[in-house]
Amino acid sequence: MIVQQILKSKGGGTVITVSPETTITEVTKILAEKRIGGVIVSKPGDTADGILSERDIVRALSHRGAGILSDTAETLMTRNPVCCERADTADEVLRRMTDGRFRHMPVVEDGKLVGIVTIGDVVKARLSQLSMERDALEGMIAGH
Ligand code: AMP
């Protein structure tokens, strides 16, 4: 299973990006409205310059208080996030997410953003693949 298949199973969809100047208040509204845990920060709109997750916001709130809500996305984002490509395997992406302790990974091609995968997307795709493999094996054993 490769990243391209995961993107396809998600049914396309646009990647939510925000500009570096977006305030944290605006980012929290986007996270809540779109029911997502992170946004990609991009100046031109089609690159992954940074990633800002709910964890970054919670951590900053705990350290510095509600004043951070008027800060901009670029002040809290993680710069140059680890990215993957369409041809990368799901296992490799899962390993990189587990090693790096993050749940989001932008998908890029020639430096341009083409999608995003979350740990939930990868686990869901792997479980569905395992289920199909099990059914196929059961079919073979039963002689169908
Ligand atoms: P997450 O688990 O994705 O909510 O993110 C946990 C922490 O890792 C936050 O500080 C994020 O900014 C950071 N992060 C999320 N995704 C990535 C990534 N692909 N590469 C590097 N850091 C990331």
GROMACS .gro file of C-alpha atoms and ligand atoms in nm:
model
  167
    1MET     CA    1   0.000   0.000   0.000
    2ILE     CA    2   0.134   0.342  -0.098
    3VAL     CA    3   0.042   0.700  -0.006
    4GLN     CA    4  -0.130   0.756  -0.343
    5GLN     CA    5  -0.382   0.480  -0.260
    6ILE     CA    6  -0.450   0.635   0.080
    7LEU     CA    7  -0.513   0.976  -0.080
    8LYS     CA    8  -0.749   0.812  -0.330
    9SER     CA    9  -0.939   0.629  -0.057
   10LYS     CA   10  -0.987   0.963   0.122
   11GLY     CA   11  -1.164   1.082  -0.193
   12GLY     CA   12  -0.936   1.369  -0.287
   13GLY     CA   13  -1.045   1.680  -0.105
   14THR     CA   14  -0.847   1.998  -0.072
   15VAL     CA   15  -0.575   2.037   0.187
   16ILE     CA   16  -0.648   2.304   0.445
   17THR     CA   17  -0.370   2.561   0.449
   18VAL     CA   18  -0.338   2.895   0.623
   19SER     CA   19  -0.105   3.186   0.554
   20PRO     CA   20   0.177   3.254   0.806
   21GLU     CA   21  -0.003   3.574   0.918
   22THR     CA   22  -0.324   3.394   1.023
   23THR     CA   23  -0.394   3.449   1.392
   24ILE     CA   24  -0.415   3.155   1.632
   25THR     CA   25  -0.777   3.254   1.705
   26GLU     CA   26  -0.857   3.209   1.334
   27VAL     CA   27  -0.666   2.879   1.325
   28THR     CA   28  -0.868   2.743   1.621
   29LYS     CA   29  -1.190   2.831   1.434
   30ILE     CA   30  -1.069   2.644   1.124
   31LEU     CA   31  -0.965   2.340   1.331
   32ALA     CA   32  -1.306   2.332   1.501
   33GLU     CA   33  -1.514   2.397   1.185
   34LYS     CA   34  -1.328   2.146   0.970
   35ARG     CA   35  -1.293   1.895   1.254
   36ILE     CA   36  -0.920   1.855   1.195
   37GLY     CA   37  -0.619   1.846   1.427
   38GLY     CA   38  -0.373   2.053   1.227
   39VAL     CA   39  -0.321   2.289   0.935
   40ILE     CA   40  -0.039   2.335   0.692
   41VAL     CA   41   0.110   2.683   0.694
   42SER     CA   42   0.200   2.807   0.349
   43LYS     CA   43   0.291   3.151   0.217
   44PRO     CA   44   0.207   3.083  -0.150
   45GLY     CA   45  -0.069   2.834  -0.059
   46ASP     CA   46   0.080   2.530  -0.232
   47THR     CA   47   0.391   2.453  -0.027
   48ALA     CA   48   0.436   2.303   0.319
   49ASP     CA   49   0.639   2.577   0.492
   50GLY     CA   50   0.519   2.470   0.834
   51ILE     CA   51   0.259   2.270   1.023
   52LEU     CA   52   0.054   2.389   1.317
   53SER     CA   53  -0.130   2.132   1.522
   54GLU     CA   54  -0.372   2.155   1.812
   55ARG     CA   55  -0.084   2.033   2.030
   56ASP     CA   56   0.126   2.340   1.947
   57ILE     CA   57  -0.165   2.562   2.048
   58VAL     CA   58  -0.238   2.375   2.373
   59ARG     CA   59   0.132   2.379   2.467
   60ALA     CA   60   0.163   2.754   2.401
   61LEU     CA   61  -0.160   2.823   2.593
   62SER     CA   62  -0.029   2.632   2.890
   63HIS     CA   63   0.310   2.808   2.886
   64ARG     CA   64   0.208   3.162   2.795
   65GLY     CA   65  -0.166   3.194   2.845
   66ALA     CA   66  -0.451   3.324   2.630
   67GLY     CA   67  -0.239   3.608   2.487
   68ILE     CA   68  -0.107   3.363   2.227
   69LEU     CA   69  -0.446   3.372   2.056
   70SER     CA   70  -0.348   3.696   1.885
   71ASP     CA   71  -0.008   3.557   1.775
   72THR     CA   72   0.033   3.444   1.417
   73ALA     CA   73   0.052   3.090   1.283
   74GLU     CA   74   0.418   3.125   1.192
   75THR     CA   75   0.516   3.195   1.553
   76LEU     CA   76   0.386   2.857   1.674
   77MET     CA   77   0.426   2.634   1.369
   78THR     CA   78   0.687   2.362   1.328
   79ARG     CA   79   0.901   2.472   1.033
   80ASN     CA   80   0.999   2.243   0.747
   81PRO     CA   81   0.778   1.950   0.849
   82VAL     CA   82   0.870   1.595   0.754
   83CYS     CA   83   0.689   1.525   0.427
   84CYS     CA   84   0.624   1.218   0.217
   85GLU     CA   85   0.562   1.149  -0.150
   86ARG     CA   86   0.281   0.966  -0.328
   87ALA     CA   87   0.503   0.664  -0.395
   88ASP     CA   88   0.609   0.617  -0.029
   89THR     CA   89   0.471   0.309   0.143
   90ALA     CA   90   0.215   0.328   0.423
   91ASP     CA   91   0.451   0.131   0.650
   92GLU     CA   92   0.733   0.381   0.593
   93VAL     CA   93   0.503   0.678   0.663
   94LEU     CA   94   0.370   0.510   0.978
   95ARG     CA   95   0.728   0.445   1.095
   96ARG     CA   96   0.828   0.809   1.039
   97MET     CA   97   0.519   0.934   1.223
   98THR     CA   98   0.579   0.698   1.514
   99ASP     CA   99   0.951   0.783   1.537
  100GLY     CA  100   0.882   1.159   1.514
  101ARG     CA  101   0.578   1.141   1.746
  102PHE     CA  102   0.348   1.336   1.514
  103ARG     CA  103   0.018   1.247   1.348
  104HIS     CA  104   0.019   1.457   1.031
  105MET     CA  105   0.229   1.438   0.719
  106PRO     CA  106   0.206   1.664   0.414
  107VAL     CA  107   0.235   1.487   0.078
  108VAL     CA  108   0.450   1.679  -0.170
  109GLU     CA  109   0.552   1.641  -0.531
  110ASP     CA  110   0.831   1.855  -0.677
  111GLY     CA  111   0.809   2.075  -0.367
  112LYS     CA  112   0.436   2.135  -0.413
  113LEU     CA  113   0.169   2.025  -0.169
  114VAL     CA  114  -0.059   1.755  -0.314
  115GLY     CA  115  -0.227   1.618  -0.002
  116ILE     CA  116  -0.202   1.535   0.366
  117VAL     CA  117  -0.219   1.202   0.546
  118THR     CA  118  -0.286   1.152   0.913
  119ILE     CA  119  -0.194   0.856   1.129
  120GLY     CA  120  -0.568   0.775   1.134
  121ASP     CA  121  -0.578   0.759   0.751
  122VAL     CA  122  -0.278   0.526   0.741
  123VAL     CA  123  -0.407   0.295   1.015
  124LYS     CA  124  -0.752   0.279   0.851
  125ALA     CA  125  -0.601   0.192   0.511
  126ARG     CA  126  -0.373  -0.075   0.662
  127LEU     CA  127  -0.661  -0.233   0.856
  128SER     CA  128  -0.874  -0.250   0.543
  129GLN     CA  129  -0.585  -0.407   0.351
  130LEU     CA  130  -0.526  -0.663   0.628
  131SER     CA  131  -0.896  -0.748   0.629
  132MET     CA  132  -0.892  -0.807   0.251
  133GLU     CA  133  -0.581  -1.025   0.280
  134ARG     CA  134  -0.745  -1.229   0.556
  135ASP     CA  135  -1.059  -1.280   0.345
  136ALA     CA  136  -0.847  -1.387   0.048
  137LEU     CA  137  -0.650  -1.634   0.263
  138GLU     CA  138  -0.971  -1.773   0.415
  139GLY     CA  139  -1.110  -1.813   0.062
  140MET     CA  140  -0.799  -2.001  -0.048
  141ILE     CA  141  -0.807  -2.231   0.255
  142ALA     CA  142  -1.178  -2.300   0.202
  143GLY     CA  143  -1.102  -2.372  -0.164
  144HIS     CA  144  -1.320  -2.096  -0.315
  145AMP     P1  145   0.058   1.616   1.582
  145AMP     O1  146   0.076   1.487   1.654
  145AMP     O2  147   0.063   1.597   1.432
  145AMP     O3  148  -0.062   1.692   1.626
  145AMP     O4  149   0.185   1.708   1.611
  145AMP     C1  150   0.268   1.699   1.725
  145AMP     C2  151   0.386   1.795   1.709
  145AMP     O5  152   0.463   1.759   1.592
  145AMP     C3  153   0.349   1.941   1.687
  145AMP     O6  154   0.451   2.021   1.745
  145AMP     C4  155   0.349   1.959   1.537
  145AMP     O7  156   0.376   2.091   1.496
  145AMP     C5  157   0.460   1.865   1.496
  145AMP     N1  158   0.436   1.803   1.366
  145AMP     C6  159   0.319   1.760   1.315
  145AMP     N2  160   0.336   1.705   1.194
  145AMP     C7  161   0.468   1.713   1.167
  145AMP     C8  162   0.550   1.673   1.057
  145AMP     N3  163   0.499   1.612   0.949
  145AMP     N4  164   0.684   1.699   1.063
  145AMP     C9  165   0.737   1.759   1.172
  145AMP     N5  166   0.666   1.798   1.280
  145AMP    C10  167   0.533   1.775   1.278
   0.00000   0.00000   0.00000
